[in-house]
Coordinates of N, CA and C in Angstrom, one line a residue:
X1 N 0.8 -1.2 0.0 CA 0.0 0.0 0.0 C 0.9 1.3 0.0
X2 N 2.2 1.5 0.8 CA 2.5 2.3 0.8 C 3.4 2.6 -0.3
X3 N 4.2 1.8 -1.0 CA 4.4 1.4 -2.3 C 3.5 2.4 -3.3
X4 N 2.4 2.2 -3.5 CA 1.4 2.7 -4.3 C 1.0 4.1 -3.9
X5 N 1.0 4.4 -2.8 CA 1.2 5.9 -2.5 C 2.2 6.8 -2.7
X6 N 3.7 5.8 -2.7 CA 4.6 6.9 -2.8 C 5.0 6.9 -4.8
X7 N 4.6 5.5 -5.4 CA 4.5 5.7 -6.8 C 3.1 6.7 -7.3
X8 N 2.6 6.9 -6.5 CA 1.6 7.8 -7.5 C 1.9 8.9 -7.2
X9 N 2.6 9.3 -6.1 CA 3.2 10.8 -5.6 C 4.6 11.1 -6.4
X10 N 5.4 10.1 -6.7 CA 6.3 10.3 -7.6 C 5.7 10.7 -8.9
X11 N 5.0 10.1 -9.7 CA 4.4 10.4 -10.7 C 3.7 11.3 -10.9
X12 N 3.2 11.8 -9.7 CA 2.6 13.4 -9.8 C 3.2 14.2 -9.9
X13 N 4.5 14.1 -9.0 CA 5.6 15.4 -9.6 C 6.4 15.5 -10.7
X14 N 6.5 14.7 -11.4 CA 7.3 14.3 -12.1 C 6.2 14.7 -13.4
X15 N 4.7 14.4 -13.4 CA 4.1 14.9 -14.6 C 4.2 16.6 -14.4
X16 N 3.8 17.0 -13.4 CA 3.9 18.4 -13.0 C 5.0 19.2 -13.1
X17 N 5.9 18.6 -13.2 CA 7.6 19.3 -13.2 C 7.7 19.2 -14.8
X18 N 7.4 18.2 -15.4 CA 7.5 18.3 -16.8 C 6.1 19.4 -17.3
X19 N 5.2 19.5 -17.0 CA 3.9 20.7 -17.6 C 4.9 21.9 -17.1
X20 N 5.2 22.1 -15.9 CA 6.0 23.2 -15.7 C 6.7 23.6 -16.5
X21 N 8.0 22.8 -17.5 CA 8.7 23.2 -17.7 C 8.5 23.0 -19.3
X22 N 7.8 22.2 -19.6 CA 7.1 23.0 -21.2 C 6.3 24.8 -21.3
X23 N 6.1 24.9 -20.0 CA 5.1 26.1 -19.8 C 6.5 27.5 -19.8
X24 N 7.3 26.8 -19.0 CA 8.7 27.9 -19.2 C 9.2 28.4 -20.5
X25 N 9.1 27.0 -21.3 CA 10.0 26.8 -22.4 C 9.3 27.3 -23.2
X26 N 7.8 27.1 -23.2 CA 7.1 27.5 -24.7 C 6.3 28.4 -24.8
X27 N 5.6 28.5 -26.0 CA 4.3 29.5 -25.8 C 3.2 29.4 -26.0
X28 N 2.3 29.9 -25.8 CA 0.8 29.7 -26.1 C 0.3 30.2 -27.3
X29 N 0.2 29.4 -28.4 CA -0.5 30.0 -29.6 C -1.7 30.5 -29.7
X30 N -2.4 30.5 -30.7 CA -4.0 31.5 -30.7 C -5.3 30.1 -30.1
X31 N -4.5 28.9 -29.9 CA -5.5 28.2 -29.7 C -5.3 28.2 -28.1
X32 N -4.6 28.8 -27.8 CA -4.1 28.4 -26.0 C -3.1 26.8 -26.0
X33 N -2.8 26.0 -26.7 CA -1.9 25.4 -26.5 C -0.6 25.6 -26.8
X34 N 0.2 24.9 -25.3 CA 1.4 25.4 -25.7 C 2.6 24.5 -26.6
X35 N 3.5 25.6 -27.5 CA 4.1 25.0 -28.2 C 5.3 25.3 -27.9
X36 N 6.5 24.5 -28.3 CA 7.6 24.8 -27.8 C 8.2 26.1 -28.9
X37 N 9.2 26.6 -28.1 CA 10.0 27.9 -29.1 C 10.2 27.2 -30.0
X38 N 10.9 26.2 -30.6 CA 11.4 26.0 -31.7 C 10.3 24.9 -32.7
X39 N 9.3 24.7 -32.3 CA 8.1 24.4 -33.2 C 8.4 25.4 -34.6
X40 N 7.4 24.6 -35.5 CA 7.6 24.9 -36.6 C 6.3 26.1 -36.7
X41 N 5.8 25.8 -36.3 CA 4.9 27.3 -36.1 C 5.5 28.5 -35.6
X42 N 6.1 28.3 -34.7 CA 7.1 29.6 -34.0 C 7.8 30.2 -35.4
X43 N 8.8 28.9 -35.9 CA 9.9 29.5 -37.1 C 9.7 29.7 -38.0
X44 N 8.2 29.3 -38.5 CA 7.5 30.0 -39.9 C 6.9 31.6 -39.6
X45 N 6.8 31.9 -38.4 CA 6.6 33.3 -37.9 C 7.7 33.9 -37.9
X46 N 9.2 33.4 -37.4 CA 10.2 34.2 -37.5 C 10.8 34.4 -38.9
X47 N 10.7 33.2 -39.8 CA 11.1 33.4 -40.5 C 10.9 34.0 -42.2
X48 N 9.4 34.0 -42.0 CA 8.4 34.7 -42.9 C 8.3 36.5 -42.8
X49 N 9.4 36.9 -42.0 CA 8.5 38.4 -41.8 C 8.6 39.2 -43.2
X50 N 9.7 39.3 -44.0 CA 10.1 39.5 -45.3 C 9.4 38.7 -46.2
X51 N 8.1 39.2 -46.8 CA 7.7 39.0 -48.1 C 8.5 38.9 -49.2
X52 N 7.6 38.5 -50.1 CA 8.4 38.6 -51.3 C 7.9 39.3 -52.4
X53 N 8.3 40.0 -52.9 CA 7.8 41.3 -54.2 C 6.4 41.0 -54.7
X54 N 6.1 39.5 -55.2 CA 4.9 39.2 -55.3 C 3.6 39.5 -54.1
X55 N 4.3 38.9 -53.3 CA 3.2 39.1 -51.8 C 2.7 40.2 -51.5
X56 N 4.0 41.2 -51.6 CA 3.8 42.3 -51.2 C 2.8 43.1 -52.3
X57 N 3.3 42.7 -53.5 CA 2.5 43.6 -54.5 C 0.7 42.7 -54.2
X58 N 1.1 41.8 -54.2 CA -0.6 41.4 -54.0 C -1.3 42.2 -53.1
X59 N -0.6 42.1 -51.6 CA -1.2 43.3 -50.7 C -1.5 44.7 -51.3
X60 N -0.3 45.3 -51.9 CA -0.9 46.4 -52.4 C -1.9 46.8 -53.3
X61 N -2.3 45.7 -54.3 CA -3.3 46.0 -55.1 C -4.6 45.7 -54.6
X62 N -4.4 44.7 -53.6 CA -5.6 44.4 -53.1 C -6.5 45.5 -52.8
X63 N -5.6 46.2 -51.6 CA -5.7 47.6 -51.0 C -6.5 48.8 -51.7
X64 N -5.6 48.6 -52.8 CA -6.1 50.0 -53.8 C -7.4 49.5 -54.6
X65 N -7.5 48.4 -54.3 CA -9.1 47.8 -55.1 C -9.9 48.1 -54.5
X66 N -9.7 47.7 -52.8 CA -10.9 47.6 -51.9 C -11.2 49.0 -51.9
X67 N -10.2 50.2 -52.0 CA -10.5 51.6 -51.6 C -10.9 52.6 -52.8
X68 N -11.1 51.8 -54.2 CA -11.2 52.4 -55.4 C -12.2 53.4 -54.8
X69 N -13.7 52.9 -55.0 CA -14.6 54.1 -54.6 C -14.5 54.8 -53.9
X70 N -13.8 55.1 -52.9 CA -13.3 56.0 -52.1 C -12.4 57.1 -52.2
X71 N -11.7 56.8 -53.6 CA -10.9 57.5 -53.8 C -11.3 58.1 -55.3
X72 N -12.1 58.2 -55.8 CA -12.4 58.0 -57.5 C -12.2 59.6 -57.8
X73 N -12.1 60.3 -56.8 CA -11.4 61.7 -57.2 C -9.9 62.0 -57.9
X74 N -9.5 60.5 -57.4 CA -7.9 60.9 -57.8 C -7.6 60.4 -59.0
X75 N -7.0 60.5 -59.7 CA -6.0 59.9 -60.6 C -5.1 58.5 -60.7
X76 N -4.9 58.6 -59.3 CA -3.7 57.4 -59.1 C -3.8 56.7 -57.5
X77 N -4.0 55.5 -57.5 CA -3.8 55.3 -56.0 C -2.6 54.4 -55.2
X78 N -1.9 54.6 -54.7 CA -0.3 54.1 -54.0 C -1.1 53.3 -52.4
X79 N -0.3 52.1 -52.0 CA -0.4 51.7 -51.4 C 0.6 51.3 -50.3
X80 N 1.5 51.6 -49.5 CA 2.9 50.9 -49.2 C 2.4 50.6 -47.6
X81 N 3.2 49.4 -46.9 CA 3.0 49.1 -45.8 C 4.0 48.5 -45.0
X82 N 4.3 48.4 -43.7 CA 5.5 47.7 -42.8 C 4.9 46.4 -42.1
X83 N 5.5 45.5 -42.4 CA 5.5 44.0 -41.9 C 6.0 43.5 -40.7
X84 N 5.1 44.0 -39.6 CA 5.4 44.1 -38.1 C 6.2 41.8 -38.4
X85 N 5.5 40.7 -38.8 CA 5.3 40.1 -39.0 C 4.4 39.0 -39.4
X86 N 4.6 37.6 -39.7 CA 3.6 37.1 -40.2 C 3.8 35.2 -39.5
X87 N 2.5 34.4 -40.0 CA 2.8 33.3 -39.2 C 2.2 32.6 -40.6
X88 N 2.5 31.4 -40.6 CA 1.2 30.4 -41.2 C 1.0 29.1 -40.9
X89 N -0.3 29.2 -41.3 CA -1.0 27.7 -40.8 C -1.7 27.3 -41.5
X90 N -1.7 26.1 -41.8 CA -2.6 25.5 -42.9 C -2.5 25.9 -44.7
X91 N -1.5 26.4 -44.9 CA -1.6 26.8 -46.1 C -2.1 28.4 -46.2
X92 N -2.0 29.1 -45.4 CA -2.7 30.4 -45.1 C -1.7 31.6 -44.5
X93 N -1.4 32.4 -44.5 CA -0.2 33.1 -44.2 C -0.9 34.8 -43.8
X94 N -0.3 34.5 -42.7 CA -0.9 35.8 -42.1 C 0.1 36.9 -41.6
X95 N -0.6 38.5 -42.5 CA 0.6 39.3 -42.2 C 0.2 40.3 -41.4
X96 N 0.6 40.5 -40.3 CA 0.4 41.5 -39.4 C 1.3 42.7 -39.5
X97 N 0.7 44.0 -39.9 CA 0.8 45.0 -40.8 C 0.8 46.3 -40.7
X98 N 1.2 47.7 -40.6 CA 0.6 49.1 -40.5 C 0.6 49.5 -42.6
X99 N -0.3 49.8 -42.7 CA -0.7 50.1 -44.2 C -0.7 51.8 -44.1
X100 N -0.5 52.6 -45.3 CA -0.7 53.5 -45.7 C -1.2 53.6 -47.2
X101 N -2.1 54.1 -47.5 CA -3.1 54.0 -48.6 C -2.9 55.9 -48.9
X102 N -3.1 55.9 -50.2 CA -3.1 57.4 -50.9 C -3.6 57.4 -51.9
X103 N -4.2 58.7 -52.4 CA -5.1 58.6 -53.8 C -4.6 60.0 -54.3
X104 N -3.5 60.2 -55.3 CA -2.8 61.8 -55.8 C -3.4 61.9 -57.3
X105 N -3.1 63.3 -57.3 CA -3.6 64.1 -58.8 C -2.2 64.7 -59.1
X106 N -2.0 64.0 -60.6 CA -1.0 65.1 -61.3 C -0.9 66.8 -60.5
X107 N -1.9 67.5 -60.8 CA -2.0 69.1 -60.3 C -1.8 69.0 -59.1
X108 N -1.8 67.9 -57.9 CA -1.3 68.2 -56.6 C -0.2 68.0 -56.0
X109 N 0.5 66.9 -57.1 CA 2.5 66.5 -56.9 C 2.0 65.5 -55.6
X110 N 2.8 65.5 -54.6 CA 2.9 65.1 -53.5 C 2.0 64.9 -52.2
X111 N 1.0 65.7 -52.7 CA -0.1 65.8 -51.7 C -1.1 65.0 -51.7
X112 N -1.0 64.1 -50.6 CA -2.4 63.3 -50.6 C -3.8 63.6 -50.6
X113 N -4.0 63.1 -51.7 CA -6.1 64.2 -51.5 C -7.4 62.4 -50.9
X114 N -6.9 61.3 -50.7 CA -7.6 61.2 -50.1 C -6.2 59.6 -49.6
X115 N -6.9 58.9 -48.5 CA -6.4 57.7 -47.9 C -6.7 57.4 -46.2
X116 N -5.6 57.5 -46.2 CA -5.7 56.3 -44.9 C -4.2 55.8 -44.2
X117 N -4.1 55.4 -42.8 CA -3.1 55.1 -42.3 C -3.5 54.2 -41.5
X118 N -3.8 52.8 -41.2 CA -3.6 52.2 -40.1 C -3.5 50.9 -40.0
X119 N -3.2 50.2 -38.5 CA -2.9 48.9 -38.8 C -3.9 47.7 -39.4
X120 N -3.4 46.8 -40.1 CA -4.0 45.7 -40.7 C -4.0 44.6 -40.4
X121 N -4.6 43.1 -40.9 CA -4.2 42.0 -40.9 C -4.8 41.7 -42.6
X122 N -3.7 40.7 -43.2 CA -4.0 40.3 -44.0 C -3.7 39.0 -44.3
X123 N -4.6 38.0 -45.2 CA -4.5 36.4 -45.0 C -4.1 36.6 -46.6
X124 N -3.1 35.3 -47.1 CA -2.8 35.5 -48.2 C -2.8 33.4 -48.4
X125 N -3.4 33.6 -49.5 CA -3.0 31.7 -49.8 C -2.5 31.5 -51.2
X126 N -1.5 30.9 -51.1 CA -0.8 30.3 -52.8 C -1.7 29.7 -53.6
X127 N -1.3 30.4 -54.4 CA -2.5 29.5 -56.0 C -1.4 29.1 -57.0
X128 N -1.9 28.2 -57.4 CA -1.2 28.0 -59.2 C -0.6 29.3 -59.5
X129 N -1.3 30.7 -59.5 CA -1.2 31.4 -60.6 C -0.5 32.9 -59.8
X130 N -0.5 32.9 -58.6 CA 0.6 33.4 -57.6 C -0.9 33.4 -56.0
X131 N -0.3 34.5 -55.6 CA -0.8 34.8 -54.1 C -2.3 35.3 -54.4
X132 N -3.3 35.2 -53.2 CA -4.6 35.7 -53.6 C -5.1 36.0 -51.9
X133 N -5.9 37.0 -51.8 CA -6.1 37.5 -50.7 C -7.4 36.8 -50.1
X134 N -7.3 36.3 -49.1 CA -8.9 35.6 -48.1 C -9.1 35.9 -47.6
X135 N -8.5 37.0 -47.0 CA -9.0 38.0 -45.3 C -8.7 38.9 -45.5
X136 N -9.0 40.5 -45.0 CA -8.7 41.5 -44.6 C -9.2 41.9 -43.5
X137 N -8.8 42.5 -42.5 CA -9.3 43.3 -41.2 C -8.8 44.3 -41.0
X138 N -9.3 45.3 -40.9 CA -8.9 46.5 -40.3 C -9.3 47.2 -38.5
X139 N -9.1 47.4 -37.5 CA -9.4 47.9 -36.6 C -11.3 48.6 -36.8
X140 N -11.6 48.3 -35.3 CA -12.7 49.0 -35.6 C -12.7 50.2 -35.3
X141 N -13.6 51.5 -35.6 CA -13.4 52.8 -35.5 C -14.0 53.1 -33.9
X142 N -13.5 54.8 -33.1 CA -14.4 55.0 -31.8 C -13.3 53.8 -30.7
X143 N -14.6 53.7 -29.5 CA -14.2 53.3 -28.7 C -14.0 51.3 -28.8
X144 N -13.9 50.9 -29.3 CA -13.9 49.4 -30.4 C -12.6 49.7 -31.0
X145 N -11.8 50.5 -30.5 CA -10.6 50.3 -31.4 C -9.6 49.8 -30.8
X146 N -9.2 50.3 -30.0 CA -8.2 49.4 -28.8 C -8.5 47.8 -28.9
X147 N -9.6 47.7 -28.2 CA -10.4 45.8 -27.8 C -10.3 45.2 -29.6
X148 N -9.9 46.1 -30.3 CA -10.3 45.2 -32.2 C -9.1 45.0 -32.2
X149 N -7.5 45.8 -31.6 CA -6.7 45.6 -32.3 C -6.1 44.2 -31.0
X150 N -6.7 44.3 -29.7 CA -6.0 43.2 -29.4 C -6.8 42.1 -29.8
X151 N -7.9 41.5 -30.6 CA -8.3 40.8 -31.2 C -7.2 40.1 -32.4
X152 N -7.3 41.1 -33.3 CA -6.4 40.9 -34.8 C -5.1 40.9 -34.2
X153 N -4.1 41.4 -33.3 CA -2.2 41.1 -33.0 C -2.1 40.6 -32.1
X154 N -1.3 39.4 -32.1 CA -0.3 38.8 -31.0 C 0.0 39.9 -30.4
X155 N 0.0 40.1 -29.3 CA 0.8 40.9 -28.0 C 2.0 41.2 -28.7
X156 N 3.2 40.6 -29.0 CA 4.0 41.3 -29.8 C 4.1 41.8 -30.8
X157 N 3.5 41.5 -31.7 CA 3.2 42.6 -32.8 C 2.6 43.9 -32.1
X158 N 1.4 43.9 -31.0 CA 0.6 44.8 -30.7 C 1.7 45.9 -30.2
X159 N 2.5 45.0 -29.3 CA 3.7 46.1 -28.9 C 4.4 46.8 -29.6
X160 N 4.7 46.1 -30.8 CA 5.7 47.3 -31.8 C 4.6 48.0 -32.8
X161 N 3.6 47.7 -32.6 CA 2.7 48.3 -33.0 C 2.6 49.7 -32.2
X162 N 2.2 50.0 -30.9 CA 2.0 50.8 -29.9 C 3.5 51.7 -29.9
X163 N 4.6 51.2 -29.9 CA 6.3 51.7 -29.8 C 6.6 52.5 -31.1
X164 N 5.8 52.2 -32.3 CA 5.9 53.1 -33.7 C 4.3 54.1 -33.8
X165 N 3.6 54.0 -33.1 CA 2.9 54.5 -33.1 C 2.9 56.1 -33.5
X166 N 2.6 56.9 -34.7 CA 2.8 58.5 -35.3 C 4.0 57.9 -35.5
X167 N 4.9 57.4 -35.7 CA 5.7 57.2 -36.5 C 5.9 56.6 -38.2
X168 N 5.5 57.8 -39.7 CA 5.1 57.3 -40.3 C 6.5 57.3 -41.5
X169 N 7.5 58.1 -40.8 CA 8.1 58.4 -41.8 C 9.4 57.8 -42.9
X170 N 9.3 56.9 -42.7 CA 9.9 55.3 -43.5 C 8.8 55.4 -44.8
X171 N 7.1 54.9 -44.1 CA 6.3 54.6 -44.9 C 6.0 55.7 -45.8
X172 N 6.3 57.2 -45.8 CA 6.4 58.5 -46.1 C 7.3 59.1 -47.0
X173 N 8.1 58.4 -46.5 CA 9.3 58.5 -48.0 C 9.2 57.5 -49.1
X174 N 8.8 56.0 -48.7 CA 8.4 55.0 -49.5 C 7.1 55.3 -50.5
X175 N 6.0 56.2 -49.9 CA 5.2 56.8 -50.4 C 5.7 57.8 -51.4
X176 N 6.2 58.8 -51.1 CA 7.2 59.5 -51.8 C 7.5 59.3 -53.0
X177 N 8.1 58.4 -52.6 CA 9.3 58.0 -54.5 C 8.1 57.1 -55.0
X178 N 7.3 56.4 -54.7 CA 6.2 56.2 -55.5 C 5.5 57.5 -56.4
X179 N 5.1 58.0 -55.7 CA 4.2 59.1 -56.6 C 5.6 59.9 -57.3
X180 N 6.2 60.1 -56.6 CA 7.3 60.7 -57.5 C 7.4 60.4 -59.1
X181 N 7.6 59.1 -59.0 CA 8.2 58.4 -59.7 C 6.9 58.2 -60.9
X182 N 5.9 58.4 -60.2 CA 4.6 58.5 -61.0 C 4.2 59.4 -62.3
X183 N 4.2 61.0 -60.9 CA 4.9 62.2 -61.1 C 5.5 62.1 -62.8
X184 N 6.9 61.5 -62.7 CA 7.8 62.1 -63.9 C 7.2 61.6 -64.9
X185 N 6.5 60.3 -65.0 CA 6.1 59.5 -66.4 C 5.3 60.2 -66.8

């Protein structure tokens, strides 16, 4: 009997010390289970943050689609954005985002006459024929805006999210030599 008491008390700490120490080691994904750092979920997040010219252009045209009617005053519409990062799952790749959107007129040069600044999520899935867009989200407007964006970012994105916050001016020069470049043609 006492045999059986001190093996089940061994085995209790012993499963406990191991939950402990996966709990140290790893993290909690969107499902609440935890995975270890070096899961392959973790390193398709670290190592996905750099798109690739296609991806990224898919993002941007998307953008300038969804916002045509909004902008039908202008001429021309530019889209550029920063890739806080991304993860994927299932064939599905998600880019956690701050977007800048612009719609210019020849007669205004550089001045934006209509758009938009803020953070995004975007889902992108491989096709035959390149990248194609399945999600978009944007923050909700008002007091829904805070509680939307910890919905849509991992806590770490939300933090470099919050740390760049009015900080546009990377995306501003990128914008820039876009229209510039528009500009001269």
């Amino acid at each position: 009997m006492r045999f059986k008491i001190w093996f089940v008390l061994l085995a209790a700490v012993c499963i406990f010390s191991a939950c402990e120490k996966e709990e140290i080691n790893g993290t909690t994904n969107s499902s609440g289970k935890v995975v270890s750092s070096e899961s392959e979920e973790m390193q398709s997040s670290n190592q996905q943050k750099h798109l690739s010219d296609d991806m990224n252009e898919v993002i941007s045209n998307y953008i300038i689609q969804k916002y045509d009617s909004v902008s039908s005053q202008t001429e021309k519409q530019f889209e550029v954005h920063e890739v806080y990062g991304t993860s994927e799952s299932s064939g599905i790749i998600t880019v956690y985002m701050y977007s800048y959107f612009g719609g210019f007129n020849k007669f205004s040069g550089l001045e934006n006459q209509a758009g938009h600044s803020l953070p995004a999520v975007i889902r992108l899935k491989k096709k035959a024929a390149g990248y194609v867009v399945t999600e978009y989200t944007e923050p909700k407007d008002g007091s829904l805006y805070q509680s939307s964006l910890k919905k849509m970012f991992p806590k770490k994105y939300l933090d470099m999210l919050h740390n760049k916050s009015g900080n546009l001016e990377d995306l501003q020069k990128e914008m820039d030599n876009k229209v510039q470049q528009w500009l001269v043609e």
